[in-house]
mmCIF file of C-alpha atoms in Angstrom:
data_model
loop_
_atom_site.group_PDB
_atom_site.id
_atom_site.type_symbol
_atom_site.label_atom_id
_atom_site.label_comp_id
_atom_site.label_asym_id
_atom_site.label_seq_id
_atom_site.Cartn_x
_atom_site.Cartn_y
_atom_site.Cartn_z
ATOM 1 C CA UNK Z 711 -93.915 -105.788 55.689
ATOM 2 C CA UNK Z 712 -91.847 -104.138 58.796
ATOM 3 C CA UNK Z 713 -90.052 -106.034 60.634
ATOM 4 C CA UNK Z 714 -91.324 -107.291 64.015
ATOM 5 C CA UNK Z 715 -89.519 -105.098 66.102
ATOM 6 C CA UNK Z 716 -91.083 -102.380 64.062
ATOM 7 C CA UNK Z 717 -94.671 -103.840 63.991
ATOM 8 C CA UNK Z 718 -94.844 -104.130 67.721
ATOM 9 C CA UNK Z 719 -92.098 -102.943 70.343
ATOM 10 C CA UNK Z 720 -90.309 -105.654 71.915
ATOM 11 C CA UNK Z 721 -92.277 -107.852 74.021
ATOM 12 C CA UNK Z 722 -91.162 -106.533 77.304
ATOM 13 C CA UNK Z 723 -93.421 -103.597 76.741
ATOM 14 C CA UNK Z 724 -96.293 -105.663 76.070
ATOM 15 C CA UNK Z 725 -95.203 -107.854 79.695
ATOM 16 C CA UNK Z 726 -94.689 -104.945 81.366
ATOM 17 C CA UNK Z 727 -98.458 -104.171 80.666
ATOM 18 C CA UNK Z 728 -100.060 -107.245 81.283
ATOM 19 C CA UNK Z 729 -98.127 -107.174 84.818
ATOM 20 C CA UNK Z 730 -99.602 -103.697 85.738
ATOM 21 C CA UNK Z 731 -102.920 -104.970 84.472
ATOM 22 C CA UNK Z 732 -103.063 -107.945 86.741
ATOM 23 C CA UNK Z 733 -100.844 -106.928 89.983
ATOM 24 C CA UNK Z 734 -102.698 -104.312 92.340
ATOM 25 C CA UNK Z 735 -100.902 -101.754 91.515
ATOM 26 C CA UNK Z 736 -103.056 -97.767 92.274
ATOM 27 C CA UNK Z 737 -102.803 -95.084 89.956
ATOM 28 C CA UNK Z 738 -100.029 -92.880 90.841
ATOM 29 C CA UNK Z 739 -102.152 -90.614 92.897
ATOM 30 C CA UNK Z 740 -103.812 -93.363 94.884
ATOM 31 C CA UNK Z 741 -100.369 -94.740 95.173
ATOM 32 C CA UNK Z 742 -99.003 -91.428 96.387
ATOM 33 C CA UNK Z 743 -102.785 -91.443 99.153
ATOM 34 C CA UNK Z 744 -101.782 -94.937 100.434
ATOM 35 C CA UNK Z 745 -97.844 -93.860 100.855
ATOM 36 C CA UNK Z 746 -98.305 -91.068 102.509
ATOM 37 C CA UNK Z 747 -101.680 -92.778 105.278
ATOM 38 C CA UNK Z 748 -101.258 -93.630 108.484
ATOM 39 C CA UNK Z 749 -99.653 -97.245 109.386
ATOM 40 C CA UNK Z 750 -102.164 -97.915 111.941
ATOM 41 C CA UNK Z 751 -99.521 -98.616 114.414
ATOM 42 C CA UNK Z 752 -97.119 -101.143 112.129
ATOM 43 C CA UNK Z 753 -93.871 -100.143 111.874
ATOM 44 C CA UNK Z 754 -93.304 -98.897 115.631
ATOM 45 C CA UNK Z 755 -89.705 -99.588 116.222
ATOM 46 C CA UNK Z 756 -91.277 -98.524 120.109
ATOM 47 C CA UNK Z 757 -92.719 -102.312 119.844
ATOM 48 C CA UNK Z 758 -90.622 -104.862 122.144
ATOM 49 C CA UNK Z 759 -92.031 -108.595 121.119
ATOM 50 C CA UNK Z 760 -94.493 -110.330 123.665
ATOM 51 C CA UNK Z 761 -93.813 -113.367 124.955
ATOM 52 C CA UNK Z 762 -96.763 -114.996 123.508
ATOM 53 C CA UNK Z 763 -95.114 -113.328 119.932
ATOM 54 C CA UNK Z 764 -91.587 -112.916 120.756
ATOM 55 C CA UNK Z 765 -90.413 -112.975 117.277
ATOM 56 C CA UNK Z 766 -91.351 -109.337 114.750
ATOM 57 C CA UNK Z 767 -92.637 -109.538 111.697
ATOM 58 C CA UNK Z 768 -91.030 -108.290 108.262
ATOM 59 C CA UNK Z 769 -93.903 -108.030 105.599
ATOM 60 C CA UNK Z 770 -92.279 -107.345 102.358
ATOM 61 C CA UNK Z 771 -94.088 -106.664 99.034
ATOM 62 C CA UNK Z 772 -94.356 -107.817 95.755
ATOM 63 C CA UNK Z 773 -93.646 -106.400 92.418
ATOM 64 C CA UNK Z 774 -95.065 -102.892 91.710
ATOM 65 C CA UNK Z 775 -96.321 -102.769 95.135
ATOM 66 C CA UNK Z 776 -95.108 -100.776 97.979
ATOM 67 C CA UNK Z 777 -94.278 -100.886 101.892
ATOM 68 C CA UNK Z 778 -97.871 -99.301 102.661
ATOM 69 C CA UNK Z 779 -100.529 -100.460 100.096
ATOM 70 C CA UNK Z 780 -99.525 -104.019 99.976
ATOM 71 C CA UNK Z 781 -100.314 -103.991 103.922
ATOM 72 C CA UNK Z 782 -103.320 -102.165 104.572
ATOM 73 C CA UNK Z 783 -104.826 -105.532 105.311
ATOM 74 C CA UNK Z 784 -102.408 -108.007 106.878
ATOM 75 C CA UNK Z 785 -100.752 -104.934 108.935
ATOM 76 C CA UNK Z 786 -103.363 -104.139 110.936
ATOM 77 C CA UNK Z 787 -105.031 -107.981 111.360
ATOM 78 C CA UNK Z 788 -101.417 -109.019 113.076
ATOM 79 C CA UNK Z 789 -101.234 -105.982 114.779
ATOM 80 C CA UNK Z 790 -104.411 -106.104 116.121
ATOM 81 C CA UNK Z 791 -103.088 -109.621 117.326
ATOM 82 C CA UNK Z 792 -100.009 -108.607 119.533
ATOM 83 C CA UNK Z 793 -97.572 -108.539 117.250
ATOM 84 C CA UNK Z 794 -94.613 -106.081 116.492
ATOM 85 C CA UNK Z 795 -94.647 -105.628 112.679
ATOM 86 C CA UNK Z 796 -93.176 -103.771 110.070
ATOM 87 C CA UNK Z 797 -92.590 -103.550 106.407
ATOM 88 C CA UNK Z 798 -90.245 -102.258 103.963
ATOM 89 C CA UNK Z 799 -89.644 -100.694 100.391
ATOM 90 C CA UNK Z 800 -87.284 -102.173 98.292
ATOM 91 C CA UNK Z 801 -86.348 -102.563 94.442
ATOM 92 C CA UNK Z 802 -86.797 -98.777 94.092
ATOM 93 C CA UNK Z 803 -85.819 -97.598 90.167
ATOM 94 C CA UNK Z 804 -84.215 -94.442 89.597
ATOM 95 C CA UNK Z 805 -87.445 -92.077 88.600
ATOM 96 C CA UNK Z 806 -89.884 -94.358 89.648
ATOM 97 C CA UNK Z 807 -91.983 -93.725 92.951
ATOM 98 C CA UNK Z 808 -94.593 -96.076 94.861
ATOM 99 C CA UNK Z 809 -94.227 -98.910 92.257
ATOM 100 C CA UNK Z 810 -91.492 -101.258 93.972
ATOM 101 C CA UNK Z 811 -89.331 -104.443 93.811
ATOM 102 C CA UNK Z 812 -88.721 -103.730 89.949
ATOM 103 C CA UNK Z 813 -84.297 -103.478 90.499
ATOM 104 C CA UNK Z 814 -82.172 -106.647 90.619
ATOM 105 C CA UNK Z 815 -83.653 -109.132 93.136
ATOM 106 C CA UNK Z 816 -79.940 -109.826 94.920
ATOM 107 C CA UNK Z 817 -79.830 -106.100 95.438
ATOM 108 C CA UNK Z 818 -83.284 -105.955 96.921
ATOM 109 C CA UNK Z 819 -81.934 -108.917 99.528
ATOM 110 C CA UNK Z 820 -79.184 -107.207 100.218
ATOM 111 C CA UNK Z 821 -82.068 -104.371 101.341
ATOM 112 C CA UNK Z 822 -83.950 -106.813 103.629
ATOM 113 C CA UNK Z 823 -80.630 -107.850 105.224
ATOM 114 C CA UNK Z 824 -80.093 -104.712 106.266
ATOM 115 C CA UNK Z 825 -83.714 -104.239 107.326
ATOM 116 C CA UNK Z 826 -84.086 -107.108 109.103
ATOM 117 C CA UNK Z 827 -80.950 -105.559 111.320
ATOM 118 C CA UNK Z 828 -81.993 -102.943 111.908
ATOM 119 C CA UNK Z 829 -85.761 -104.517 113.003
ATOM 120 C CA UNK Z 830 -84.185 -107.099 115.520
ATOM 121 C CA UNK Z 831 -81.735 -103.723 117.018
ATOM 122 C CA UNK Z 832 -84.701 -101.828 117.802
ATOM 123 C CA UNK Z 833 -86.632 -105.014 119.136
ATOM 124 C CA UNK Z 834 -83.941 -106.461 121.033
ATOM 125 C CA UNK Z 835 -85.239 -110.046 119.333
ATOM 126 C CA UNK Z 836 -82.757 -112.522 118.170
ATOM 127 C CA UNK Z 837 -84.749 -113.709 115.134
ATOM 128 C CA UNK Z 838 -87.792 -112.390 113.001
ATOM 129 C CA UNK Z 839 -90.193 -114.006 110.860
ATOM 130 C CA UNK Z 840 -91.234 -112.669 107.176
ATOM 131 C CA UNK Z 841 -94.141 -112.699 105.413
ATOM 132 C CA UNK Z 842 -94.096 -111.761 102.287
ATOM 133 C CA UNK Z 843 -96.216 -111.555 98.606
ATOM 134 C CA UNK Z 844 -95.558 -112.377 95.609
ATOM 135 C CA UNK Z 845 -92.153 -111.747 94.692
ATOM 136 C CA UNK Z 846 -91.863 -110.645 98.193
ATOM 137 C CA UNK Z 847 -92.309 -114.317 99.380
ATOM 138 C CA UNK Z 848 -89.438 -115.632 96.976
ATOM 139 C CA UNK Z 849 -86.529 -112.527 97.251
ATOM 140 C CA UNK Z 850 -86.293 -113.494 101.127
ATOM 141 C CA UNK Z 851 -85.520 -116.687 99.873
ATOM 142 C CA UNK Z 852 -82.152 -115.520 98.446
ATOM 143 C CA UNK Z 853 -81.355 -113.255 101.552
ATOM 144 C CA UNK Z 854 -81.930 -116.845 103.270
ATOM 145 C CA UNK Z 855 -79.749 -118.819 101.086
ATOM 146 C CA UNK Z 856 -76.618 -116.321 99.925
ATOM 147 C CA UNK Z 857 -76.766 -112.748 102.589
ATOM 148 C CA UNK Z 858 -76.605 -115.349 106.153
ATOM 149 C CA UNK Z 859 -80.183 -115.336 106.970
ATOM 150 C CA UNK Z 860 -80.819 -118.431 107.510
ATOM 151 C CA UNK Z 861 -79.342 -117.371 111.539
ATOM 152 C CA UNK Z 862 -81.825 -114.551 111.867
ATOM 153 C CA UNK Z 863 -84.879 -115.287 110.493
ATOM 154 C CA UNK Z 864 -87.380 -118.048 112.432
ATOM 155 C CA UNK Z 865 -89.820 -118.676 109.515
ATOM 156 C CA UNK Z 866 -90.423 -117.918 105.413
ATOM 157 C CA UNK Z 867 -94.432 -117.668 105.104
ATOM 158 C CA UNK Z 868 -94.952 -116.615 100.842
ATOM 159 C CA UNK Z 869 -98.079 -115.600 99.723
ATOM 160 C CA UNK Z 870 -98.427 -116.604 96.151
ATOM 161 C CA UNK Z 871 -94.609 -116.572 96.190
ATOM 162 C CA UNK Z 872 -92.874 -116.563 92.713
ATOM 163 C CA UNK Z 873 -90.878 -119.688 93.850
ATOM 164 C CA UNK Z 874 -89.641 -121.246 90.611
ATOM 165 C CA UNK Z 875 -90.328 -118.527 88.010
ATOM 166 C CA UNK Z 876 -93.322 -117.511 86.299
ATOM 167 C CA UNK Z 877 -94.564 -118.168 82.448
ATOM 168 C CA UNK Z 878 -97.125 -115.157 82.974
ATOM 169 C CA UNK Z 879 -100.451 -117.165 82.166
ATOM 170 C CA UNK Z 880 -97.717 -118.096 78.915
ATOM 171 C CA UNK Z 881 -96.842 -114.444 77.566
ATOM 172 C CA UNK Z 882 -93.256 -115.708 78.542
ATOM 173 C CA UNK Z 883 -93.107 -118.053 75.855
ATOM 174 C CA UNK Z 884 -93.416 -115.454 73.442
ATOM 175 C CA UNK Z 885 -90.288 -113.627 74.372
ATOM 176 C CA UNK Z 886 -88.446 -115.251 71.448
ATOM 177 C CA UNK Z 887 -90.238 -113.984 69.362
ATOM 178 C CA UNK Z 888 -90.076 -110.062 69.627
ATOM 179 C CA UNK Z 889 -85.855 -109.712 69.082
ATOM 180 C CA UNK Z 890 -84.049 -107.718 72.036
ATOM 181 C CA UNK Z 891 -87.056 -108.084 74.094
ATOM 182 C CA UNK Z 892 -85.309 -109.745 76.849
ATOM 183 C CA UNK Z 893 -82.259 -107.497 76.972
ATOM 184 C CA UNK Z 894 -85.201 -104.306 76.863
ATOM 185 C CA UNK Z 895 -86.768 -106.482 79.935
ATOM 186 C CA UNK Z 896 -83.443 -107.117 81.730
ATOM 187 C CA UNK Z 897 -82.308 -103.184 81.330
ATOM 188 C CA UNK Z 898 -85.701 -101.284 82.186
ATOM 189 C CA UNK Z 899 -86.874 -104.222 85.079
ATOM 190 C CA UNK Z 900 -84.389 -106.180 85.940
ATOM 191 C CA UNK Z 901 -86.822 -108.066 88.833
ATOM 192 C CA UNK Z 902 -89.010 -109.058 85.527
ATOM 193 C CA UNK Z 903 -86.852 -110.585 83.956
ATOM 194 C CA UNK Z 904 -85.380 -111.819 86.697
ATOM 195 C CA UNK Z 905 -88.795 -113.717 87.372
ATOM 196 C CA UNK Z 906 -89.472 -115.679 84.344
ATOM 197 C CA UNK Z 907 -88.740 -119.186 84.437
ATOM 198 C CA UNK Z 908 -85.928 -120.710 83.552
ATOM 199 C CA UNK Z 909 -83.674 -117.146 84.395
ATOM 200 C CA UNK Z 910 -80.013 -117.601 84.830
ATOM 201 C CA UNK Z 911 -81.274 -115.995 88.981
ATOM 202 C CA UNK Z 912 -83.979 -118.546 89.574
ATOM 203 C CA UNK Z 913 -81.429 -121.446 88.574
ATOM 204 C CA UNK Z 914 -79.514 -120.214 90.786
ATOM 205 C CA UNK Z 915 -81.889 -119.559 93.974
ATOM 206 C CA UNK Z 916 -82.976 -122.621 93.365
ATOM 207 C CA UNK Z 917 -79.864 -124.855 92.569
ATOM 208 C CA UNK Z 918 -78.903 -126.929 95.449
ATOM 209 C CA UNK Z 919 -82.944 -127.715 96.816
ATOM 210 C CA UNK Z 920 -85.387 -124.986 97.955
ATOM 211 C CA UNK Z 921 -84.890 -124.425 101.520
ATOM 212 C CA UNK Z 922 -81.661 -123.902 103.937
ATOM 213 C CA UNK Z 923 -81.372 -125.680 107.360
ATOM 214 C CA UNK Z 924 -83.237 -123.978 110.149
ATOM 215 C CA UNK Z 925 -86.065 -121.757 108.741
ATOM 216 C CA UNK Z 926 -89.783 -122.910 108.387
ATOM 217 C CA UNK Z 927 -91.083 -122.415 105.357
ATOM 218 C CA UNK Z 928 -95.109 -121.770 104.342
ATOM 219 C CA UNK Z 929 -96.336 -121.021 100.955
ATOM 220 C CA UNK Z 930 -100.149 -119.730 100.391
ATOM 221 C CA UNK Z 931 -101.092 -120.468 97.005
ATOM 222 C CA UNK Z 932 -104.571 -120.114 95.138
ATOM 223 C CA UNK Z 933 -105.506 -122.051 91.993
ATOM 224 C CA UNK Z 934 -106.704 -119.007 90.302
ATOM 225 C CA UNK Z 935 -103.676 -117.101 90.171
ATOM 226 C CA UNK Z 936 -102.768 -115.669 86.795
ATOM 227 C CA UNK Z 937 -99.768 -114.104 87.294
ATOM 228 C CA UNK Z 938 -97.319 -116.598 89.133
ATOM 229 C CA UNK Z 939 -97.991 -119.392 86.334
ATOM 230 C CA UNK Z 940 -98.805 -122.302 86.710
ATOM 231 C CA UNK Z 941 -99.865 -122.248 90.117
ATOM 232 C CA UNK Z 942 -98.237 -125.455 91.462
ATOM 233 C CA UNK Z 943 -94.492 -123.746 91.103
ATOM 234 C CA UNK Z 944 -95.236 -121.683 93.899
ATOM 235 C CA UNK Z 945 -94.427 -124.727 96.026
ATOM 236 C CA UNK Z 946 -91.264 -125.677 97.682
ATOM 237 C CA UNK Z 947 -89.977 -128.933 98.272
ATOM 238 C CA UNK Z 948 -87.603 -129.279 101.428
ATOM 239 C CA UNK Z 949 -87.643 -130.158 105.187
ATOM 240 C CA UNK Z 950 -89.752 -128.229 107.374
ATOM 241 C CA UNK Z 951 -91.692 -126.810 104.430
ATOM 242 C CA UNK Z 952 -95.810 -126.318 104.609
ATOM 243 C CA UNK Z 953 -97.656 -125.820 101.286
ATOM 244 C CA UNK Z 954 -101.300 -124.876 101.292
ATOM 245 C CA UNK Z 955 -103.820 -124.575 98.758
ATOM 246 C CA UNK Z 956 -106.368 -122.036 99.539
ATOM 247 C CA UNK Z 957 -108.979 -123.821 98.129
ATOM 248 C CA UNK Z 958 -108.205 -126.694 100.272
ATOM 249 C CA UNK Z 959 -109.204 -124.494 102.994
ATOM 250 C CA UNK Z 960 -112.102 -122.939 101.595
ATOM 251 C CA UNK Z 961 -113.356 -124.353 98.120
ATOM 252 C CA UNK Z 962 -115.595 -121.344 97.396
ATOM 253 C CA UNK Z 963 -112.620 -118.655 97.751
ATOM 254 C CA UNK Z 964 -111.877 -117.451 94.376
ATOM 255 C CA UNK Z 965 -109.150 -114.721 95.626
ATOM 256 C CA UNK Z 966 -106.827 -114.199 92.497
ATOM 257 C CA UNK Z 967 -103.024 -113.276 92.578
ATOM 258 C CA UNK Z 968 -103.918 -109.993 94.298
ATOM 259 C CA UNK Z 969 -106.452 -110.187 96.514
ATOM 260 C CA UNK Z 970 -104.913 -113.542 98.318
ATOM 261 C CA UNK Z 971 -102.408 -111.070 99.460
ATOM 262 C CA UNK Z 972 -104.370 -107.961 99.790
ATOM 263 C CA UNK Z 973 -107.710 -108.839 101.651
ATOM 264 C CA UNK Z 974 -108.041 -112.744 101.774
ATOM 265 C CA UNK Z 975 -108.926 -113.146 105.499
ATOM 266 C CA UNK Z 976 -108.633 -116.962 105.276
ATOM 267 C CA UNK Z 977 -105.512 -116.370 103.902
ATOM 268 C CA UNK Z 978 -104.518 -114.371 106.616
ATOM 269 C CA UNK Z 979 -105.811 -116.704 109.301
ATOM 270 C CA UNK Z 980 -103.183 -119.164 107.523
ATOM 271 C CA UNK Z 981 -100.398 -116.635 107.976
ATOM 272 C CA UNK Z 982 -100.981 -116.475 111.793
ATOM 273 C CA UNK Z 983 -101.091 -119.760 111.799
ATOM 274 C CA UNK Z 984 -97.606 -120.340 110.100
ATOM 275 C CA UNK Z 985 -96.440 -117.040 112.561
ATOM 276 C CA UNK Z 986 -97.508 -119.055 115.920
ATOM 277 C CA UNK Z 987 -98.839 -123.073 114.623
ATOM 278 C CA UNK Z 988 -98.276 -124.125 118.667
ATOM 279 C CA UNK Z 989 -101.798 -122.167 118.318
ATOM 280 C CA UNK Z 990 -102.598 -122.986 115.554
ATOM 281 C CA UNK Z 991 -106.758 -122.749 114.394
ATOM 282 C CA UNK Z 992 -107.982 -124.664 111.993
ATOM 283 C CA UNK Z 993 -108.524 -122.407 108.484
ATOM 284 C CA UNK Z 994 -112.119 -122.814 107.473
ATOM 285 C CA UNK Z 995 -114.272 -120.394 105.134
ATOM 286 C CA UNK Z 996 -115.854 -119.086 108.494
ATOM 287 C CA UNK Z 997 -112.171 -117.935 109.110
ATOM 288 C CA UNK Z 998 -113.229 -114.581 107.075
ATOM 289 C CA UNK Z 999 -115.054 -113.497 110.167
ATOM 290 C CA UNK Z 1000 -112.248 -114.512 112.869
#
């Protein structure tokens, strides 16, 4: 009989796929459509803040996704709501275009520091708030916590954040299993690895408590998420922390990893919610229509 590592490559091949099977990542052309369309008016460093939304808002992505495609929906319904946002790409791998957030996670906050700079320059605004998905609700988290972001950022609001690492609906566990797997992981996508629970980086994002003094925290979670596993580690325990449970709001919404990021409405009602809760709605399933 051959070996393991001979009967199937390591495991982080076989992770690698299940990711790209589950997270919304476009075929390379319809990644290369949605990179290349129109912002519909996001990322206009022309905006100046309102005073009814004097803060602007950072989206950032999650893994494999991208400054544009990850938006389409959330862009546009804040916009369309007075305020100044914009969105980055970060994570980028040598040879690898539209698929994003796949480098080290400490570089990536090191990219939203300087982001977020240059967002408050051209807005004149002394703090912003981010919104993020996925692993793009738990990398701001380090920027907060390490980079001195904690003084510039208002609010944290993750949507199905990867708060306390992931076991992948359990394919983690097999990692053990396939030798040099987790090296292979570590060298081709660091973030990956990076993002399975119990990693030497979550132990230490998380080392010390959840939050830092000063920042609001919200995390958006659904019950039928299969990629940040199990669900309930999305949550964060802290002061001034908010955790919601889509379902809560809406029992019937059955919005998976993806689409809770990508097109939930009610989800999105809760994000402008967390962005502004002095006018704050309540979230209901009618909130699809608001």
């Amino acid at each position: 009989m051959l070996p393991w590592k001979r009967v199937l490559r390591p495991l982080a091949a076989l992770l690698l796929t299940a990711a790209v099977a589950v997270v919304p990542a476009a075929t390379t052309a319809q990644a290369a459509e949605a990179a290349a369309a129109p912002s519909s008016g996001w990322n206009d460093y022309n905006c100046k803040p309102s005073a009814a939304h004097p803060r602007p808002v950072v989206l950032v992505h999650g893994t494999f996704a991208n400054s544009v495609d990850n938006w389409l929906g959330l862009a546009p319904y804040l916009k369309d709501r007075g305020y100044c946002v914009f969105s980055l790409d970060y994570g980028q791998l040598p040879g690898v275009p539209f698929f994003h957030a796949l480098g080290p996670i400490d570089k990536s906050a090191e990219q939203l520091s300087v982001y977020v700079d240059k967002v408050l320059a051209a807005t004149g605004a002394a703090e912003a708030d981010l919104v993020g998905h996925s692993q793009g609700g738990m990398m701001p988290r380090y920027y907060l916590k390490f980079l001195g972001g904690a003084g510039k950022v208002n609010a944290l609001v993750g949507i199905a954040p990867n708060n306390h690492g992931t076991t992948l609906s359990g394919l983690t566990n097999l990692l053990p299993y396939f030798p040099g797997a987790e090296d292979l992981l570590s060298a081709a996508t660091p973030a990956l690895a990076q993002q399975v629970v119990g990693s030497d980086f979550m132990t230490k994002l998380n080392a010390g408590g959840d939050t830092v003094p000063g920042v609001r925290y919200t995390v958006i979670a659904t019950k039928y998420d299969e990629v940040v596993t199990p669900w309930r580690t999305q949550f964060l325990t802290g002061p001034d922390v908010k955790n919601v449970l889509i379902q809560d709001l809406c029992a019937v919404d059955i919005s998976e990893h993806a689409l809770i990021g990508i097109t939930d409405r009610i989800a999105f009602h809760e994000v402008a919610n967390a962005l502004d809760p002095a006018h704050a709605r309540p979230t209901t399933c009618a909130s699809v229509f608001s």
